[in-house]
Tab-separated table of C-alpha atoms in Angstrom:
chain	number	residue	atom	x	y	z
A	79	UNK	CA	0.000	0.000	0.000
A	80	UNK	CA	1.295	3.325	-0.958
A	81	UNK	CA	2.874	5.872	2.397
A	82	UNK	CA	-0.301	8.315	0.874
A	83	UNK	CA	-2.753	5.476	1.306
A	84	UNK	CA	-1.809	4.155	5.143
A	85	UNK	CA	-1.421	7.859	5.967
A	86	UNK	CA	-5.176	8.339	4.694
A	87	UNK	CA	-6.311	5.208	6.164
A	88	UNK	CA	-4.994	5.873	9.585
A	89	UNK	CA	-6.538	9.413	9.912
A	90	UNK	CA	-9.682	8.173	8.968
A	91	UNK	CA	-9.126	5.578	11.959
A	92	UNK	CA	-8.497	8.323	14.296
A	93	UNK	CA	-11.759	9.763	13.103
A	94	UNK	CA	-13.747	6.852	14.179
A	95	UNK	CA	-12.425	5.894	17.357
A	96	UNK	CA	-10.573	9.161	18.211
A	97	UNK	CA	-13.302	11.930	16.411
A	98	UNK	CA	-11.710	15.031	18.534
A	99	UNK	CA	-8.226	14.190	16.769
A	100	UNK	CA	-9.701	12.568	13.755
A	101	UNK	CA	-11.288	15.886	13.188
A	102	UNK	CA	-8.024	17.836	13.557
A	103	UNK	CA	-6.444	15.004	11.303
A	104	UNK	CA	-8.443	15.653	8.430
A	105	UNK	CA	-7.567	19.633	8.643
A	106	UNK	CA	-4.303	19.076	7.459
A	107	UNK	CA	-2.806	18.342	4.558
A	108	UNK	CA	-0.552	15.751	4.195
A	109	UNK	CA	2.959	16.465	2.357
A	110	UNK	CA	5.739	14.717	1.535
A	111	UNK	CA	8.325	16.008	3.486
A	112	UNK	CA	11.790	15.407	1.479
A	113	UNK	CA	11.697	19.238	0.599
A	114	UNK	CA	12.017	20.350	4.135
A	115	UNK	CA	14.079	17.428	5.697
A	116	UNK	CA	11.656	16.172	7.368
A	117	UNK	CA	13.187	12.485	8.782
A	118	UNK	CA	9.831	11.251	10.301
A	119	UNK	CA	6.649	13.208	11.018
A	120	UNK	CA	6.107	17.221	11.549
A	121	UNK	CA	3.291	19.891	11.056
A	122	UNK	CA	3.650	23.483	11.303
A	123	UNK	CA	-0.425	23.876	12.189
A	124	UNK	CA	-1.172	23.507	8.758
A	125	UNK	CA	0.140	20.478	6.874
A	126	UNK	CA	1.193	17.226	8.222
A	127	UNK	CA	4.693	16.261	6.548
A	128	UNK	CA	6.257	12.946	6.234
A	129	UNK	CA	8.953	10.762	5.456
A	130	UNK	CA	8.429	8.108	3.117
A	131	UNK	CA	10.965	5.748	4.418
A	132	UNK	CA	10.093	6.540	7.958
A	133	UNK	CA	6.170	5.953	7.655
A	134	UNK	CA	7.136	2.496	5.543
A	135	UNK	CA	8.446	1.141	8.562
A	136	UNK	CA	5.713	1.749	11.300
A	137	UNK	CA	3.393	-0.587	11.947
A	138	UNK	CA	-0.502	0.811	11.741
A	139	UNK	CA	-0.975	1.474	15.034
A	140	UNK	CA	2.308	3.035	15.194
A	141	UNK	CA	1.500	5.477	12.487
A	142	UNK	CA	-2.080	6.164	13.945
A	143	UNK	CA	0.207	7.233	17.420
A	144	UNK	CA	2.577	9.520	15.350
A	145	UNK	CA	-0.111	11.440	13.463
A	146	UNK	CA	-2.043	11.898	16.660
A	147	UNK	CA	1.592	12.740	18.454
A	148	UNK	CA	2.002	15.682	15.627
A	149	UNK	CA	-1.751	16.627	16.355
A	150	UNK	CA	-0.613	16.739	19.903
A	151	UNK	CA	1.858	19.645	18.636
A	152	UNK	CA	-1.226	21.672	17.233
A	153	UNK	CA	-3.351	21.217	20.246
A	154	UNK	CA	-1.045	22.384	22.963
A	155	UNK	CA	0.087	25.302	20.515
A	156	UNK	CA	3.662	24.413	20.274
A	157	UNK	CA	3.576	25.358	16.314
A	158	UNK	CA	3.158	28.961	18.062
A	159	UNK	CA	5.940	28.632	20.764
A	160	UNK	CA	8.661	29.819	18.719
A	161	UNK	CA	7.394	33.644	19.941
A	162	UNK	CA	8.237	33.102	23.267
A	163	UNK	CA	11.234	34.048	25.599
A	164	UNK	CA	11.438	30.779	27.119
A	165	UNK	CA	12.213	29.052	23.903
A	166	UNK	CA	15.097	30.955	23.185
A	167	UNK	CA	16.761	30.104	26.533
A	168	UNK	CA	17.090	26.911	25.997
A	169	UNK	CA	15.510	25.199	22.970
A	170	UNK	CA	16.363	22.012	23.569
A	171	UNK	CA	15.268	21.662	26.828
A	172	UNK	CA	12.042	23.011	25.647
A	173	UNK	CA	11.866	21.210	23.075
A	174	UNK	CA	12.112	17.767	24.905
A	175	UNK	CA	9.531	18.914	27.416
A	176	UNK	CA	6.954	19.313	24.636
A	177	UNK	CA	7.678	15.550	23.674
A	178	UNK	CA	7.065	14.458	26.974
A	179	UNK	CA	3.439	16.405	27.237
A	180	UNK	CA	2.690	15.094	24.241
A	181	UNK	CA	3.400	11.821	24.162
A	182	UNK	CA	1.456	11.493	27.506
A	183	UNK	CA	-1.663	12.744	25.989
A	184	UNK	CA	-1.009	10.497	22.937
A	185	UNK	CA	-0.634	6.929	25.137
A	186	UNK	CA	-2.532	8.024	28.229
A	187	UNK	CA	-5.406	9.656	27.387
A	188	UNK	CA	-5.720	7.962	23.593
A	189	UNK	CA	-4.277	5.078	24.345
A	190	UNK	CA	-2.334	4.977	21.487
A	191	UNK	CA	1.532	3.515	20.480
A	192	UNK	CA	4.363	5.121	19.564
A	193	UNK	CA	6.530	3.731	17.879
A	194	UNK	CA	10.470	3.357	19.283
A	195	UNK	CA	11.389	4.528	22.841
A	196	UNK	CA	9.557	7.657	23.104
A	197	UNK	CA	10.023	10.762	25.813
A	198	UNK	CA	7.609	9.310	28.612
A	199	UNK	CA	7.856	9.832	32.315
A	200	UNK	CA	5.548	9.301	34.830
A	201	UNK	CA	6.790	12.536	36.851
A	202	UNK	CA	5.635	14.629	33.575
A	203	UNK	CA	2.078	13.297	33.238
A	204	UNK	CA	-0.701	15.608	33.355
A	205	UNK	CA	1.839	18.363	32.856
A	206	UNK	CA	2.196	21.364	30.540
A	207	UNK	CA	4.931	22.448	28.598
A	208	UNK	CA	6.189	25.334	30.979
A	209	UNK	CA	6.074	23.071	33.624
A	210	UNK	CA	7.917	20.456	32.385
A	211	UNK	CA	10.581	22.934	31.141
């Protein structure tokens, strides 16, 4: 099945069990990423880009978890953090403490998989970005 198709199929599946983020799924548009250097998954609020070779290897529910882990990204506003002060500190940091809030939304209120060993930590659940950082 071609990346376009499994990417279609598993925002459609977020829309049916998931219809908050399946909603939000279907706002984007999905682009190949190569042109940006995109190396797995990313959205700037508007599209959702891709890798090819990194969406070939996920399994489906591991693709439905990455699409909803980018939604993640547009809920919590982090396509809009690049404004603030606190990013500029230290972007890394910041940076990291975004995965972790999203990622817990992603497996622990969806119930969803990532794929990999992603940035989870029970002493960051239920948190926001700023207080993670």
């Amino acid at each position: 099945m071609k990346v376009e198709d499994r990417i279609a199929r598993a925002r459609i599946g977020l829309l049916l069990k998931h219809p908050f983020l399946g909603t939000l799924a279907l706002n984007l548009r999905v682009r190949d990423g190569a042109n940006i250097g995109c190396q797995t998954m990313a959205t700037d609020g508007r599209n959702l880009f891709y890798s090819k070779e990194f969406v070939e290897k996920l399994a489906e529910d591991e693709l439905t978890g990455v699409i909803a882990h980018e939604l993640g990204h547009v809920i919590y506003q982090h396509v809009l953090e690049w404004r603030r002060a606190s990013t500029k500190e230290y972007p890394e940091i910041f940076t990291m403490a975004q995965e972790y809030v999203v990622n817990d939304m992603v497996v622990n209120m969806f119930g969803l998989k990532l794929p990999g060993k992603p940035f989870l930590d029970k002493n960051y659940f239920g948190m926001y970005t700023e207080q993670g950082y």
